[in-house]
């Protein structure tokens, strides 16, 4: 197959309830790659708040000319990253490349006559999922209702935000959620980089009594030395990776012993191709992968990994919940587990009626 055209469009998806910090929408860039066989592959980039127009420009101005006329295959990833090198090899560059890479994998699966999961190699039919909310600003009653909703939906694992200015507030909230989940439930916390080393050590000392499965991003994401110092002061496992971008970054944090659960985001790392490389390098080091957000795609990838942990079922912020899809994708989260029956490709068909970026 050869690429004959690349089309891209950017859309705004209003959230049902704003996330901490006033994030009230997710923006997406939907990319369609056409081929001389008549098969079209669909990819996407995603950002909660910043950068969608820049991603769109990189796709239209820089990636489209490099793609048209060339082979329609995800093996293009390294060449395309090299093509973009003058714009950098992380951040927005990878987010734009992700949309193309996802589309090329979708194309390849469709051309092979397979769902993406089976093209990659399905290892299981279900993978555990956990309820997740961006909820530090929720009053305790709202947080309790959210966790009760997850439990009613069959989740036995939940993650909540911590990092309140008053540490006693975090203790009260974590205690409440532990009581709601019961002793057998799995409880995780996410500080979203809000702590420094002494503050994190004090907070984790106070919260350890609630049997934490992991703490996510306790410190600024790229500060390896700080994570190493904190590791010496707590036994709570660290989940890291939503803000790491490259295979080399993941390797450094894993090899330093501070990444116990890896959390690559399939868009932020540059697509399915590097996501699988990160998962493989983590597996070789005995580290499981719990993909960050985007369950309709990252859940499919988790079904293929040798060491999956859990898939994040973000509260009312999947593509389906935000009304982004023209039809059900075939990815379902039921009774605390994710499954996928997508038909050919990844099964994501974005609606034509989505709101354009203003």
Coordinates of C-alpha atoms in Angstrom, one line a residue:
X1 CA 0.0 0.0 0.0
X2 CA 1.1 3.6 -0.7
X3 CA -0.2 6.7 1.0
X4 CA -2.3 8.9 -1.4
X5 CA -3.6 11.4 1.1
X6 CA -3.6 12.6 4.7
X7 CA -6.6 14.5 6.1
X8 CA -6.7 16.1 9.6
X9 CA -9.2 17.9 11.7
X10 CA -9.2 19.3 15.2
X11 CA -12.1 19.1 17.7
X12 CA -13.0 20.2 21.2
X13 CA -14.7 17.7 23.6
X14 CA -16.2 19.5 26.6
X15 CA -15.9 17.5 29.8
X16 CA -19.0 16.7 31.9
X17 CA -17.2 18.3 34.9
X18 CA -14.0 20.2 34.9
X19 CA -10.9 18.5 36.1
X20 CA -8.7 20.0 38.9
X21 CA -7.1 23.3 37.7
X22 CA -10.0 24.3 35.5
X23 CA -9.4 21.8 32.7
X24 CA -12.9 21.8 31.1
X25 CA -12.3 20.0 27.8
X26 CA -10.2 17.5 25.9
X27 CA -9.0 18.5 22.4
X28 CA -8.4 15.9 19.7
X29 CA -6.8 15.9 16.3
X30 CA -8.3 13.2 14.1
X31 CA -6.2 12.0 11.2
X32 CA -7.2 9.9 8.2
X33 CA -4.6 8.3 6.0
X34 CA -5.8 7.2 2.5
X35 CA -4.1 4.6 0.3
X36 CA -4.0 3.4 -3.3
X37 CA -5.9 0.3 -2.2
X38 CA -8.9 2.3 -1.1
X39 CA -8.4 1.5 2.6
X40 CA -8.3 4.4 5.0
X41 CA -6.7 4.3 8.5
X42 CA -7.8 6.6 11.3
X43 CA -5.5 7.9 14.0
X44 CA -5.7 10.6 16.6
X45 CA -3.8 12.9 18.9
X46 CA -5.2 14.1 22.2
X47 CA -4.5 16.8 24.8
X48 CA -6.5 17.8 27.8
X49 CA -5.8 21.5 27.3
X50 CA -2.8 22.7 25.4
X51 CA -1.3 22.3 21.9
X52 CA -4.0 20.8 19.6
X53 CA -3.5 23.5 16.9
X54 CA 0.3 23.0 17.0
X55 CA -0.3 19.2 16.5
X56 CA -2.6 19.9 13.6
X57 CA 0.0 22.2 11.9
X58 CA 2.7 19.5 12.3
X59 CA 0.5 16.9 10.7
X60 CA -0.6 19.1 7.8
X61 CA 2.6 21.0 7.1
X62 CA 5.3 18.5 7.9
X63 CA 4.1 15.0 8.2
X64 CA 1.7 14.9 5.2
X65 CA 4.4 15.8 2.6
X66 CA 6.7 13.2 4.1
X67 CA 3.9 10.5 4.0
X68 CA 2.2 10.9 0.6
X69 CA 3.7 8.6 -2.0
X70 CA 5.4 6.4 0.6
X71 CA 4.6 3.0 2.1
X72 CA 1.5 2.9 4.4
X73 CA 3.1 1.0 7.2
X74 CA 4.0 1.7 10.9
X75 CA 7.6 0.8 10.1
X76 CA 7.7 4.5 9.0
X77 CA 7.9 5.6 12.6
X78 CA 11.6 6.0 13.0
X79 CA 12.0 7.7 9.6
X80 CA 9.2 10.1 10.4
X81 CA 10.7 11.0 13.8
X82 CA 14.0 11.7 12.0
X83 CA 12.1 13.9 9.5
X84 CA 10.7 16.0 12.4
X85 CA 14.0 16.2 14.4
X86 CA 14.5 19.9 13.8
X87 CA 11.2 20.5 15.7
X88 CA 12.5 18.3 18.6
X89 CA 12.1 14.7 19.5
X90 CA 9.5 14.9 22.2
X91 CA 6.4 16.8 23.3
X92 CA 4.3 18.1 20.4
X93 CA 6.4 16.3 17.8
X94 CA 5.6 12.9 19.3
X95 CA 1.9 13.9 19.8
X96 CA 1.6 14.6 16.1
X97 CA 3.5 11.5 15.1
X98 CA 1.2 9.5 17.3
X99 CA -1.8 10.4 15.2
X100 CA 0.0 9.1 12.1
X101 CA 1.3 6.0 13.7
X102 CA -2.1 5.0 15.1
X103 CA -3.6 5.5 11.6
X104 CA -0.9 3.3 10.0
X105 CA -1.5 0.5 12.5
X106 CA -5.2 0.8 11.9
X107 CA -4.5 0.6 8.1
X108 CA -2.3 -2.4 8.5
X109 CA -4.8 -4.3 10.6
X110 CA -7.6 -3.6 8.1
X111 CA -5.5 -4.6 5.2
X112 CA -4.6 -7.9 7.0
X113 CA -8.3 -8.5 7.8
X114 CA -7.8 -8.5 11.5
X115 CA -8.7 -6.5 14.6
X116 CA -5.7 -4.5 15.9
X117 CA -5.6 -6.6 19.0
X118 CA -5.2 -9.8 17.0
X119 CA -2.7 -8.3 14.6
X120 CA -0.5 -7.3 17.6
X121 CA -1.1 -10.7 19.3
X122 CA -4.0 -11.0 21.8
X123 CA -2.7 -12.6 25.0
X124 CA -6.0 -12.4 27.0
X125 CA -9.6 -11.6 26.6
X126 CA -9.9 -9.3 29.6
X127 CA -7.6 -7.0 31.5
X128 CA -8.4 -5.5 35.0
X129 CA -9.6 -1.9 35.0
X130 CA -9.9 0.7 37.8
X131 CA -12.0 3.7 38.4
X132 CA -10.1 7.0 38.1
X133 CA -11.1 10.5 38.7
X134 CA -9.5 14.0 38.6
X135 CA -11.2 14.9 41.8
X136 CA -8.9 16.8 44.3
X137 CA -11.3 19.7 44.2
X138 CA -14.4 17.5 44.9
X139 CA -16.0 17.9 48.3
X140 CA -15.8 14.8 50.3
X141 CA -19.5 14.0 49.6
X142 CA -19.0 14.2 45.8
X143 CA -15.8 12.1 46.1
X144 CA -17.7 9.4 48.0
X145 CA -20.5 9.4 45.5
X146 CA -18.0 9.0 42.7
X147 CA -16.3 6.0 44.4
X148 CA -19.7 4.4 45.2
X149 CA -20.6 4.7 41.5
X150 CA -17.4 2.9 40.5
X151 CA -18.2 0.1 43.0
X152 CA -21.7 -0.2 41.7
X153 CA -20.3 -0.6 38.2
X154 CA -18.2 -3.5 39.4
X155 CA -14.8 -1.8 40.1
X156 CA -12.9 -3.2 43.0
X157 CA -10.0 -0.8 42.4
X158 CA -10.0 3.0 42.5
X159 CA -7.5 5.9 42.2
X160 CA -8.1 9.4 43.7
X161 CA -6.1 12.6 43.7
X162 CA -4.1 13.8 46.7
X163 CA -1.8 16.8 47.3
X164 CA -4.1 19.1 49.3
X165 CA -2.5 22.1 50.9
X166 CA -3.7 20.7 54.2
X167 CA -2.3 17.1 54.5
X168 CA -5.1 16.3 57.0
X169 CA -7.6 16.7 54.2
X170 CA -5.8 14.0 52.2
X171 CA -5.8 11.7 55.2
X172 CA -9.6 12.1 55.7
X173 CA -10.3 11.5 52.0
X174 CA -8.1 8.5 51.6
X175 CA -9.6 7.0 54.9
X176 CA -13.1 7.5 53.5
X177 CA -12.3 5.9 50.2
X178 CA -10.6 3.0 51.9
X179 CA -13.7 2.4 54.0
X180 CA -15.9 2.5 50.9
X181 CA -13.7 0.0 49.0
X182 CA -13.3 -2.3 52.0
X183 CA -10.1 -4.1 53.0
X184 CA -10.2 -6.2 49.8
X185 CA -10.4 -3.3 47.5
X186 CA -7.4 -1.8 45.7
X187 CA -6.7 1.8 46.5
X188 CA -4.3 4.1 44.6
X189 CA -3.4 7.8 45.0
X190 CA -2.1 10.3 42.4
X191 CA -0.3 13.5 43.6
X192 CA 0.1 14.9 40.0
X193 CA 3.6 16.1 40.8
X194 CA 2.4 18.4 43.7
X195 CA 4.9 17.3 46.4
X196 CA 8.5 17.9 47.1
X197 CA 10.7 15.2 48.7
X198 CA 10.1 16.1 52.4
X199 CA 6.4 16.8 51.8
X200 CA 5.9 13.5 49.9
X201 CA 7.7 11.6 52.7
X202 CA 5.5 13.1 55.4
X203 CA 2.4 12.5 53.3
X204 CA 3.2 8.9 52.5
X205 CA 4.1 8.2 56.2
X206 CA 0.6 9.4 57.1
X207 CA -1.2 7.5 54.3
X208 CA 0.7 4.2 54.4
X209 CA -1.8 2.8 57.0
X210 CA -4.5 2.7 54.2
X211 CA -2.7 0.0 52.2
X212 CA -1.8 1.9 49.1
X213 CA -1.3 -0.1 45.9
X214 CA 0.8 2.7 44.5
X215 CA 1.4 6.5 44.5
X216 CA 1.4 8.1 41.1
X217 CA 3.7 11.0 40.3
X218 CA 4.6 12.1 43.8
X219 CA 7.2 14.5 42.5
X220 CA 8.0 16.6 39.4
X221 CA 7.9 14.0 36.6
X222 CA 11.4 14.5 35.2
X223 CA 13.3 14.8 38.4
X224 CA 15.0 11.4 38.7
X225 CA 17.3 12.4 41.6
X226 CA 14.3 13.5 43.7
X227 CA 12.5 10.2 43.1
X228 CA 15.7 8.3 44.1
X229 CA 15.8 10.3 47.4
X230 CA 12.1 9.6 48.1
X231 CA 12.5 5.9 47.3
X232 CA 14.9 5.7 50.3
X233 CA 12.2 7.1 52.5
X234 CA 9.1 5.0 51.6
X235 CA 8.1 1.5 50.6
X236 CA 5.0 2.6 48.7
X237 CA 5.4 1.6 45.0
X238 CA 5.8 4.5 42.5
X239 CA 3.7 4.6 39.3
X240 CA 5.3 6.9 36.7
X241 CA 5.2 7.7 33.1
X242 CA 2.3 9.8 32.0
X243 CA 4.7 12.6 31.5
X244 CA 7.7 10.6 30.4
X245 CA 8.0 10.7 26.6
X246 CA 10.8 8.5 25.3
X247 CA 12.0 5.0 25.7
X248 CA 15.2 6.3 27.1
X249 CA 13.4 8.2 29.9
X250 CA 11.5 5.1 30.9
X251 CA 14.7 3.1 31.0
X252 CA 16.4 5.6 33.2
X253 CA 13.6 5.7 35.8
X254 CA 13.1 1.9 35.7
X255 CA 16.8 1.2 36.0
X256 CA 17.1 3.6 38.9
X257 CA 14.5 1.6 40.8
X258 CA 11.9 4.3 41.1
X259 CA 9.4 3.2 38.5
X260 CA 7.5 0.2 39.8
X261 CA 4.5 0.5 37.5
X262 CA 5.1 2.1 34.1
X263 CA 2.3 4.4 32.7
X264 CA 3.0 5.4 29.2
X265 CA 0.3 7.4 27.4
X266 CA 0.0 6.1 23.8
X267 CA -0.3 9.6 22.4
X268 CA 2.4 11.4 24.5
X269 CA 5.0 8.7 23.7
X270 CA 4.4 9.0 19.9
X271 CA 1.9 6.2 19.1
X272 CA 1.5 2.4 19.3
X273 CA 5.0 1.7 17.9
X274 CA 7.0 3.3 20.8
X275 CA 4.3 2.3 23.3
X276 CA 5.0 -1.3 22.5
X277 CA 8.8 -0.7 22.7
X278 CA 8.4 0.9 26.2
X279 CA 6.2 -2.0 27.3
X280 CA 8.8 -4.5 26.2
X281 CA 11.7 -2.8 27.8
X282 CA 9.6 -2.5 31.0
X283 CA 8.7 -6.2 30.8
X284 CA 12.4 -7.2 30.5
X285 CA 13.0 -5.4 33.8
X286 CA 10.1 -7.0 35.6
X287 CA 7.9 -3.8 35.5
X288 CA 4.2 -4.0 34.7
X289 CA 2.5 -1.5 32.5
X290 CA -0.7 0.4 33.4
X291 CA -1.5 2.6 30.4
X292 CA -2.5 6.2 31.1
X293 CA -6.0 7.2 30.0
X294 CA -7.5 6.7 26.5
X295 CA -9.0 3.3 27.4
X296 CA -10.6 2.7 24.0
X297 CA -7.1 2.3 22.6
X298 CA -4.7 1.7 25.5
X299 CA -7.0 -1.0 26.7
X300 CA -6.6 -2.8 23.4
X301 CA -2.8 -2.6 23.8
X302 CA -3.0 -3.9 27.3
X303 CA -4.7 -7.1 26.1
X304 CA -1.5 -7.8 24.1
X305 CA 1.2 -7.1 26.7
X306 CA 3.2 -9.7 28.6
X307 CA 3.0 -7.7 31.8
X308 CA -0.1 -5.6 32.0
X309 CA -1.2 -4.2 35.3
X310 CA -4.5 -2.3 35.0
X311 CA -6.3 -0.1 32.6
X312 CA -7.5 3.4 33.7
X313 CA -11.3 3.9 33.3
X314 CA -11.4 7.6 33.7
X315 CA -14.7 8.9 35.0
X316 CA -17.0 10.1 32.1
X317 CA -14.0 11.0 30.0
X318 CA -13.6 8.1 27.5
X319 CA -14.3 9.0 23.9
X320 CA -17.6 7.2 24.1
X321 CA -18.6 9.1 27.3
X322 CA -17.7 12.4 25.6
X323 CA -19.7 11.6 22.5
X324 CA -16.7 11.6 20.2
X325 CA -17.5 8.3 18.4
X326 CA -19.9 7.7 15.6
X327 CA -20.6 4.1 16.8
X328 CA -19.6 1.9 19.6
X329 CA -15.9 0.9 19.3
X330 CA -16.3 -2.6 20.6
X331 CA -14.2 -1.8 23.7
X332 CA -16.2 -2.4 26.9
X333 CA -15.4 -1.9 30.6
X334 CA -17.7 -4.2 32.6
X335 CA -17.5 -5.5 36.1
X336 CA -14.0 -4.1 36.7
X337 CA -12.4 -5.4 33.5
X338 CA -11.9 -4.3 29.9
X339 CA -12.5 -6.4 26.8
X340 CA -12.4 -5.6 23.1
X341 CA -14.3 -6.9 20.1
X342 CA -13.7 -4.1 17.5
X343 CA -14.0 -5.6 14.1
X344 CA -11.2 -4.7 11.7
X345 CA -8.6 -2.3 12.9
X346 CA -8.9 -0.5 16.2
X347 CA -12.6 0.2 15.8
X348 CA -12.6 3.9 16.6
X349 CA -14.7 5.9 14.2
X350 CA -14.9 9.5 15.1
X351 CA -18.2 11.4 14.6
X352 CA -18.3 14.0 11.8
X353 CA -20.5 16.2 13.9
X354 CA -17.9 17.1 16.6
X355 CA -17.3 20.7 17.6
X356 CA -14.3 22.2 15.7
X357 CA -11.7 24.1 17.7
X358 CA -12.9 27.7 18.1

